[in-house]
Amino acid sequence: MDRHALVIGLDGMPRTLLTRLAGDGTMPHTAALLAEGHCAELLAPVPEISSTSWATFLTGTNPGRHGIYGFTDLTPGEGYRIRFPGVEQLREPPLWELASRAGRRTLCLNVPGTYPAPAIDGVLVSGFVAPELERAVSPPRLLPLLRGLDYELDVEVGDVAADPAAFLGRAVRALRARTRAMERLLRQEAWDLAVAVLTETDRVHHFLWRAVADPADPLHGDVLGFYRLVDDCVAALVRTLPPGGELFLMSDHGFGPAACQVYLNAWLRESGWLAGLDACPDLTAVDARSTAFALDPARVYLNRKSRFPGGGLTDAEADEAAHEIARELAALRCDGTRLGPDVDGPLLVRALYRAPEVYHGPILGNAPDLVAVPAPGVQLRGGWGGTATVRDDILTGTHTRDDAVFYRRGAPVPGAAGGPLDMTDVAPTVLASLGIHPGGLDGAAVLGTTGPASARGRTDPHPDIREF
């Protein structure tokens, strides 16, 4: 019998939420699946954002090897110039290439960071960010099919604040069309490995997390209806899997409330580490007057002479500044409106890492100097405009590094020992289910265990940086 493996991605789905909705009857199809396998916690890389997580999933390697450190990245060798990294910037082979080397055909559908769609041995429909359908589909012969099914590359956000119910309706519309297209492709195209990601869960969590979490919210019942649709969509995709095929569910990160929105560049300016808006209105204006700057969501770069054309710091000075910035950040608290070491609120960050503590590989030199993991309820931002460090935002939900999902049907229930799986373990585990065992990945195949399978790149925080 030919081997098949189907990976269904639920973007931004927390494991705790998925298991709760399965347990309370909202998602009965998912509940039946969970009873047939094991749902482990998955740990996202840092920063805990989709671009970095999906690149890590696709390659089984960490950002120090695959090269994607964030939604935007500095362009290597071009100073302060930024780019939106996509599949062309991946420095390690993705799943479809590893499968092709073993003679297997792949359907890769709506995985974020895969634009523009490359020609592969199979089918690829790009996920977020994909601005043009014509460049998001490979092979192009599938364009009429997708257009005929009213396929949408992403949810039309619109004015969520003015009409959240209409936004939820657009998410439902996009999810229905996406599932129809995925189901058609899974049935009509030949494949051995298929990855199909539903991104609508992430969009709803970002904008309507209060309705997700609060039963008293006016939209709570409608959001539960959205999850029932997600459950139906998962069931429809599962039905396309040939008998005996391997089934996986996963998410790229967890999710939680965003009660406190903190802008790191505003704090760096306020603290004297970054020149003011009058002298440094955007990233291109950084010069020796600035010690450090931040990129979304919480990546701090020291303005080193050895790295940046406007750098004013020696490497020794930059290391000393990184230590001091980390010390100050670790002491900050946020009450939702104010920020400071003496504010009566929760700590701002849960952990702070130096680059070598969480990354390794030939592209380590492109990494940020510091990466902050926010405390629960805190959303860290890297925007340049504005002077307020704490601001209101339409987003009510934010990513979490922990509480992501990894499920495998039929896997034996593991013991309680060990911790969450690492994102680098997913690709080798999925490939191993097809009898493919590529060497040199950071992760390792996980068979019936929730303990970490790979150890490289998982070190404790710097002893001089406090972890909470």
Coordinates of C-alpha atoms in Angstrom, one line a residue:
M1 CA 0.0 0.0 0.0
D2 CA 1.3 3.5 -0.9
R3 CA 2.0 5.7 2.1
H4 CA 0.3 9.0 2.6
A5 CA 0.6 11.7 5.2
L6 CA -1.8 14.7 5.7
V7 CA -0.9 17.6 8.0
I8 CA -3.8 20.0 8.8
G9 CA -2.6 23.3 10.2
L10 CA -4.8 25.3 12.4
D11 CA -3.0 28.6 12.5
G12 CA -2.8 30.2 15.9
M13 CA -4.8 27.4 17.6
P14 CA -3.9 26.9 21.3
R15 CA -3.8 23.3 22.5
T16 CA -5.8 24.2 25.6
L17 CA -8.6 25.8 23.5
L18 CA -8.7 23.0 21.0
T19 CA -9.1 20.3 23.7
R20 CA -11.7 22.4 25.6
L21 CA -13.8 22.9 22.5
A22 CA -13.5 19.2 21.7
G23 CA -14.4 18.3 25.2
D24 CA -17.5 20.5 25.5
G25 CA -19.1 19.3 22.3
T26 CA -18.4 22.3 20.1
M27 CA -15.9 20.4 17.9
P28 CA -17.2 16.7 17.9
H29 CA -15.2 15.6 14.9
T30 CA -12.0 16.9 16.5
A31 CA -13.0 15.1 19.7
A32 CA -13.2 11.8 17.9
L33 CA -9.8 12.4 16.4
L34 CA -8.2 13.2 19.8
A35 CA -9.6 10.0 21.1
E36 CA -7.7 8.1 18.4
G37 CA -4.3 9.6 19.0
H38 CA -2.3 11.9 21.2
C39 CA -2.3 15.7 21.3
A40 CA 0.9 17.1 22.6
E41 CA 2.0 20.6 23.4
L42 CA 4.2 22.2 20.8
L43 CA 6.8 24.9 21.5
A44 CA 7.2 27.6 18.8
P45 CA 10.6 29.2 18.1
V46 CA 11.3 32.8 19.1
P47 CA 9.9 35.1 18.2
E48 CA 6.6 33.4 18.3
I49 CA 5.2 34.6 15.0
S50 CA 3.9 32.8 12.0
S51 CA 6.7 33.6 9.5
T52 CA 9.4 32.2 11.8
S53 CA 7.3 29.2 13.0
W54 CA 6.2 28.0 9.6
A55 CA 9.7 28.3 8.2
T56 CA 10.9 26.2 11.1
F57 CA 8.1 23.7 10.5
L58 CA 8.9 23.5 6.7
T59 CA 12.6 22.9 7.2
G60 CA 13.0 21.2 10.5
T61 CA 15.7 23.7 11.3
N62 CA 16.1 26.8 13.5
P63 CA 16.3 30.4 12.2
G64 CA 20.1 30.4 12.5
R65 CA 19.9 27.9 9.6
H66 CA 16.8 28.7 7.6
G67 CA 17.3 32.5 7.9
I68 CA 13.8 33.7 8.7
Y69 CA 13.9 35.7 12.0
G70 CA 10.6 37.6 11.7
F71 CA 7.7 38.9 9.6
T72 CA 10.2 41.6 8.4
D73 CA 13.9 41.0 8.4
L74 CA 17.0 43.1 7.8
T75 CA 18.4 42.5 4.3
P76 CA 21.8 40.8 4.9
G77 CA 24.6 43.1 3.8
E78 CA 22.4 46.1 3.2
G79 CA 22.5 47.8 6.6
Y80 CA 19.1 49.0 7.8
R81 CA 17.1 47.9 4.7
I82 CA 14.3 45.5 5.6
R83 CA 12.4 43.0 3.5
F84 CA 9.4 40.7 3.8
P85 CA 11.0 37.3 3.8
G86 CA 9.3 34.5 1.8
V87 CA 10.1 31.1 0.3
E88 CA 12.9 32.6 -1.8
Q89 CA 14.8 33.6 1.4
L90 CA 14.7 30.1 2.9
R91 CA 18.3 28.8 3.2
E92 CA 17.3 25.2 4.0
P93 CA 15.3 22.8 1.8
P94 CA 11.6 22.8 2.7
L95 CA 9.4 19.7 3.2
W96 CA 8.4 19.4 -0.5
E97 CA 12.0 19.3 -1.6
L98 CA 12.9 16.7 1.0
A99 CA 9.9 14.6 -0.1
S100 CA 10.8 15.0 -3.8
R101 CA 14.3 13.7 -3.2
A102 CA 12.6 10.5 -2.0
G103 CA 10.3 10.4 -5.0
R104 CA 7.3 11.7 -3.2
R105 CA 4.8 14.3 -4.5
T106 CA 3.6 17.1 -2.2
L107 CA 0.5 19.3 -2.0
C108 CA 1.4 22.4 0.0
L109 CA -1.7 24.5 0.5
N110 CA -1.9 27.9 2.2
V111 CA 1.3 27.6 4.3
P112 CA 2.3 31.2 5.3
G113 CA 5.7 32.3 3.9
T114 CA 5.5 30.4 0.7
Y115 CA 5.0 33.3 -1.7
P116 CA 5.7 33.5 -4.6
A117 CA 4.7 30.0 -5.3
P118 CA 7.7 28.0 -6.6
A119 CA 7.4 25.1 -9.1
I120 CA 7.5 21.9 -7.1
D121 CA 6.9 18.2 -7.6
G122 CA 3.2 18.6 -6.9
V123 CA 1.0 21.6 -6.1
L124 CA 1.7 24.7 -4.1
V125 CA -0.8 27.5 -3.2
S126 CA 0.9 30.2 -1.2
G127 CA -0.3 31.4 2.1
F128 CA 0.0 34.8 3.9
V129 CA 1.5 37.1 2.8
A130 CA 0.4 36.5 -0.8
P131 CA -0.8 39.7 -2.6
E132 CA -1.5 38.2 -6.0
L133 CA -3.3 35.0 -6.8
E134 CA -1.5 34.7 -10.2
R135 CA 1.9 34.4 -8.4
A136 CA 0.5 32.3 -5.5
V137 CA -0.4 29.2 -7.5
S138 CA 1.8 26.5 -9.0
P139 CA 1.1 25.1 -11.5
P140 CA -0.8 27.9 -13.1
R141 CA -3.3 25.5 -14.6
L142 CA -5.1 25.5 -11.2
L143 CA -5.9 29.2 -11.3
P144 CA -9.3 28.8 -13.0
L145 CA -10.3 26.2 -10.5
L146 CA -9.5 28.4 -7.5
R147 CA -11.2 31.5 -9.1
G148 CA -14.3 29.4 -9.8
L149 CA -14.4 28.4 -6.1
D150 CA -14.1 32.0 -5.0
Y151 CA -10.8 31.2 -3.3
E152 CA -9.5 34.0 -1.1
L153 CA -5.8 34.4 -0.3
D154 CA -6.7 35.9 3.1
V155 CA -9.6 37.2 5.2
E156 CA -10.7 40.7 4.3
V157 CA -10.3 42.4 7.6
G158 CA -12.2 45.6 7.0
D159 CA -13.3 47.8 10.0
V160 CA -13.5 45.2 12.8
A161 CA -14.1 47.9 15.5
A162 CA -17.1 49.2 13.7
D163 CA -18.6 45.9 12.8
P164 CA -17.0 42.8 14.3
A165 CA -19.9 40.6 13.3
A166 CA -19.3 41.4 9.6
F167 CA -15.6 40.6 10.0
L168 CA -16.5 37.2 11.5
G169 CA -18.8 36.7 8.5
R170 CA -15.9 37.4 6.1
A171 CA -13.8 34.9 8.0
V172 CA -16.5 32.2 7.6
R173 CA -16.8 33.0 3.9
A174 CA -13.0 32.7 3.4
L175 CA -12.8 29.5 5.4
R176 CA -15.6 27.8 3.4
A177 CA -14.0 28.7 0.1
R178 CA -10.6 27.6 1.3
T179 CA -11.9 24.3 2.5
R180 CA -13.7 23.7 -0.8
A181 CA -10.6 24.3 -2.7
M182 CA -8.4 22.2 -0.5
E183 CA -10.8 19.3 -0.6
R184 CA -11.0 19.5 -4.4
L185 CA -7.2 19.5 -4.8
L186 CA -6.7 16.7 -2.3
R187 CA -9.2 14.5 -4.2
Q188 CA -8.1 15.3 -7.8
E189 CA -4.3 15.7 -7.5
A190 CA -1.9 12.9 -6.9
W191 CA 0.0 13.3 -3.6
D192 CA 2.0 11.4 -1.0
L193 CA 2.4 14.3 1.4
A194 CA -0.2 17.1 1.9
V195 CA 0.0 20.1 4.1
A196 CA -3.2 22.2 4.4
V197 CA -3.3 25.2 6.7
L198 CA -6.5 27.1 7.8
T199 CA -5.5 30.6 8.7
E200 CA -8.9 31.9 9.6
T201 CA -8.5 30.7 13.2
D202 CA -5.5 33.0 13.6
R203 CA -7.5 36.0 12.2
V204 CA -10.4 35.4 14.5
H205 CA -8.1 35.0 17.5
H206 CA -6.3 38.3 16.8
F207 CA -9.4 40.4 16.4
L208 CA -12.0 38.6 18.5
W209 CA -10.2 37.0 21.3
R210 CA -12.5 38.6 23.9
A211 CA -15.4 36.9 22.1
V212 CA -13.5 33.6 22.2
A213 CA -12.7 33.8 25.9
D214 CA -15.7 35.6 27.4
P215 CA -19.1 33.8 27.4
A216 CA -20.7 37.1 28.1
D217 CA -19.4 38.7 25.0
P218 CA -22.2 39.4 22.4
L219 CA -20.3 37.5 19.7
H220 CA -19.4 34.5 21.8
G221 CA -22.2 32.3 20.4
D222 CA -21.2 33.3 16.8
V223 CA -17.6 32.5 17.5
L224 CA -18.6 29.0 18.8
G225 CA -20.4 28.6 15.5
F226 CA -17.2 29.5 13.7
Y227 CA -15.4 26.7 15.6
R228 CA -18.1 24.3 14.6
L229 CA -17.4 25.2 11.0
V230 CA -13.6 24.7 11.6
D231 CA -14.5 21.3 13.0
D232 CA -16.5 20.5 9.9
C233 CA -13.7 21.7 7.7
V234 CA -11.1 19.5 9.5
A235 CA -13.5 16.5 9.0
A236 CA -13.8 17.3 5.3
L237 CA -10.1 17.3 4.9
V238 CA -9.6 14.1 6.9
R239 CA -12.0 12.3 4.7
T240 CA -9.7 12.9 1.7
L241 CA -6.9 10.8 3.4
P242 CA -6.6 7.4 1.8
P243 CA -7.1 4.4 4.2
G244 CA -4.1 3.8 6.4
G245 CA -2.7 7.3 5.8
E246 CA -1.0 9.2 8.6
L247 CA -2.8 12.2 10.0
F248 CA -1.3 15.1 11.9
L249 CA -2.8 18.3 13.3
M250 CA -0.6 21.2 14.3
S251 CA -0.5 25.0 15.0
D252 CA 2.3 27.4 14.6
H253 CA 2.0 29.0 18.1
G254 CA -0.5 29.4 20.9
F255 CA -2.8 32.4 21.6
G256 CA -3.9 34.4 24.5
P257 CA -5.3 37.9 25.5
A258 CA -3.5 41.1 24.5
A259 CA -4.4 43.3 27.5
C260 CA -1.2 45.4 27.2
Q261 CA 0.3 46.7 23.9
V262 CA 3.8 47.8 24.4
Y263 CA 6.0 49.5 21.7
L264 CA 9.6 48.8 22.2
N265 CA 11.0 51.5 20.1
A266 CA 9.1 54.1 22.0
W267 CA 10.5 52.7 25.2
L268 CA 14.0 52.7 23.8
R269 CA 13.6 56.3 22.9
E270 CA 12.2 57.2 26.3
S271 CA 15.1 55.4 27.9
G272 CA 17.8 57.1 25.8
W273 CA 18.8 54.0 23.7
L274 CA 17.2 55.2 20.5
A275 CA 17.3 58.8 19.0
G276 CA 14.0 60.6 19.1
L277 CA 11.5 60.7 16.3
D278 CA 12.7 64.1 15.2
A279 CA 16.2 62.7 14.6
C280 CA 15.2 59.1 13.7
P281 CA 11.7 59.0 12.2
D282 CA 12.2 55.5 10.7
L283 CA 14.7 52.7 10.5
T284 CA 16.6 54.2 7.5
A285 CA 17.6 57.2 9.7
V286 CA 19.4 55.2 12.4
D287 CA 22.9 56.5 12.9
A288 CA 25.6 56.7 15.6
R289 CA 23.2 58.7 17.9
S290 CA 21.3 55.5 18.5
T291 CA 22.5 52.5 20.6
A292 CA 19.7 50.1 19.7
F293 CA 16.4 49.7 17.8
A294 CA 13.7 47.0 17.7
L295 CA 11.9 45.1 14.9
D296 CA 8.6 43.4 15.4
P297 CA 7.6 41.9 17.6
A298 CA 10.4 42.1 20.2
R299 CA 13.8 41.8 18.5
V300 CA 16.4 44.2 19.7
Y301 CA 19.4 45.0 17.5
L302 CA 22.5 46.8 18.9
N303 CA 23.9 49.5 16.5
R304 CA 27.3 47.9 16.0
K305 CA 30.0 49.4 13.8
S306 CA 30.8 45.9 12.6
R307 CA 27.3 45.3 11.3
F308 CA 25.6 48.6 10.4
P309 CA 26.7 51.6 8.3
G310 CA 25.6 54.1 10.9
G311 CA 26.8 52.0 13.8
G312 CA 28.6 53.7 16.6
L313 CA 29.3 50.8 19.0
T314 CA 32.2 48.5 19.2
D315 CA 31.3 44.9 19.8
A316 CA 32.3 45.2 23.4
E317 CA 30.2 48.3 23.9
A318 CA 27.3 46.6 22.2
D319 CA 27.5 43.6 24.5
E320 CA 27.5 45.9 27.5
A321 CA 24.5 47.8 26.2
A322 CA 22.7 44.5 25.5
H323 CA 23.2 43.5 29.1
E324 CA 21.9 46.8 30.5
I325 CA 18.9 46.9 28.1
A326 CA 18.0 43.3 29.2
R327 CA 18.3 44.2 32.8
E328 CA 16.0 47.2 32.4
L329 CA 13.4 45.3 30.3
A330 CA 13.3 42.4 32.8
A331 CA 12.3 44.9 35.6
L332 CA 9.5 46.6 33.7
R333 CA 5.8 46.1 34.6
C334 CA 2.7 47.0 32.6
D335 CA -0.8 47.8 34.0
G336 CA -2.4 48.2 30.6
T337 CA -1.9 52.0 30.4
R338 CA 1.5 52.6 32.0
L339 CA 5.0 51.0 31.9
G340 CA 7.7 51.1 34.5
P341 CA 9.7 49.2 37.1
D342 CA 7.4 50.5 39.9
V343 CA 4.0 50.1 38.1
D344 CA 1.5 48.0 39.9
G345 CA 1.1 45.4 37.1
P346 CA 2.5 42.2 35.8
L347 CA 6.0 41.9 34.5
L348 CA 6.5 42.8 30.8
V349 CA 8.6 39.9 29.7
R350 CA 8.7 36.3 30.5
A351 CA 12.2 35.6 29.2
L352 CA 15.0 37.4 27.4
Y353 CA 17.5 35.6 25.2
R354 CA 20.8 36.4 23.6
A355 CA 20.9 35.1 20.0
P356 CA 23.3 32.2 20.6
E357 CA 21.0 30.8 23.3
V358 CA 18.1 30.1 20.9
Y359 CA 19.8 30.1 17.4
H360 CA 22.7 28.3 15.9
G361 CA 24.0 27.9 12.4
P362 CA 25.7 29.7 9.5
I363 CA 23.2 32.6 9.5
L364 CA 23.5 33.4 13.2
G365 CA 25.2 36.7 12.3
N366 CA 21.8 37.9 10.9
A367 CA 20.0 37.3 14.2
P368 CA 18.9 40.1 16.6
D369 CA 21.1 40.6 19.7
L370 CA 18.2 40.2 22.1
V371 CA 14.8 38.5 21.7
A372 CA 12.0 39.0 24.3
V373 CA 9.3 36.5 25.0
P374 CA 6.4 38.6 26.4
A375 CA 4.6 37.8 29.6
P376 CA 1.0 36.5 29.4
G377 CA -1.4 39.2 28.4
V378 CA 1.4 41.4 26.9
Q379 CA 1.8 42.1 23.2
L380 CA 5.2 43.6 22.2
R381 CA 5.4 45.7 19.1
G382 CA 8.3 47.1 17.0
G383 CA 6.5 50.0 15.2
W384 CA 8.3 53.3 14.7
G385 CA 5.6 55.9 14.9
G386 CA 4.2 57.5 18.0
T387 CA 5.7 58.3 21.4
A388 CA 3.5 56.4 23.8
T389 CA 5.0 53.1 25.0
V390 CA 1.6 51.6 25.9
R391 CA -1.3 52.0 23.4
D392 CA -4.8 50.8 22.7
D393 CA -5.2 48.5 19.7
I394 CA -7.9 46.7 17.7
L395 CA -6.1 43.4 18.4
T396 CA -7.5 41.7 21.5
G397 CA -5.4 38.5 21.1
T398 CA -1.7 37.8 20.8
H399 CA 0.6 34.9 20.1
T400 CA 2.2 32.7 22.8
R401 CA 5.3 30.6 22.4
D402 CA 3.8 27.7 24.4
D403 CA 0.5 26.0 24.1
A404 CA 0.7 25.2 20.3
V405 CA -0.7 21.9 19.0
F406 CA 0.9 18.7 17.7
Y407 CA -1.4 15.8 17.2
R408 CA -0.8 12.4 15.5
R409 CA -3.5 9.9 15.0
G410 CA -2.8 6.4 16.3
A411 CA 0.3 7.4 18.2
P412 CA 0.6 5.7 21.6
V413 CA -0.2 7.8 24.6
P414 CA 3.2 8.7 26.1
G415 CA 4.2 8.9 29.7
A416 CA 4.1 12.1 31.6
A417 CA 7.9 12.6 31.5
G418 CA 9.5 15.2 29.2
G419 CA 8.3 18.6 28.0
P420 CA 6.6 20.0 24.9
L421 CA 7.8 19.1 21.5
D422 CA 9.9 21.5 19.6
M423 CA 8.8 22.9 16.2
T424 CA 11.9 21.5 14.6
D425 CA 10.7 18.0 15.4
V426 CA 7.6 18.3 13.3
A427 CA 9.1 18.0 9.8
P428 CA 11.3 14.9 10.6
T429 CA 8.3 13.3 12.3
V430 CA 6.0 13.8 9.4
L431 CA 8.7 12.7 6.9
A432 CA 9.5 9.6 9.0
S433 CA 5.8 8.5 8.7
L434 CA 6.4 8.3 5.0
G435 CA 9.7 6.3 5.4
I436 CA 11.8 9.4 4.7
H437 CA 14.7 10.1 7.0
P438 CA 16.7 13.1 5.9
G439 CA 19.9 13.7 7.8
G440 CA 21.2 17.0 9.2
L441 CA 17.9 18.5 10.5
D442 CA 17.8 20.2 13.9
G443 CA 14.8 18.2 15.0
A444 CA 14.3 14.4 15.2
A445 CA 11.3 12.1 14.5
V446 CA 9.1 11.7 17.5
L447 CA 7.2 8.4 17.9
G448 CA 4.9 8.2 20.8
T449 CA 6.6 10.6 23.1
T450 CA 6.0 14.2 24.2
G451 CA 9.6 14.6 25.4
P452 CA 11.9 16.8 23.3
A453 CA 13.5 14.7 20.6
S454 CA 16.2 17.2 19.7
A455 CA 18.4 19.1 22.0
R456 CA 20.4 21.5 19.8
G457 CA 19.5 25.1 20.1
R458 CA 17.6 24.6 23.4
T459 CA 19.7 26.2 26.1
D460 CA 18.7 28.0 29.2
P461 CA 18.4 31.8 29.2
H462 CA 21.6 33.8 29.7
P463 CA 22.6 33.7 33.4
D464 CA 22.7 37.5 33.4
I465 CA 19.1 37.7 32.1
R466 CA 16.2 37.0 34.3
E467 CA 13.7 34.4 33.3
F468 CA 10.3 34.2 35.0

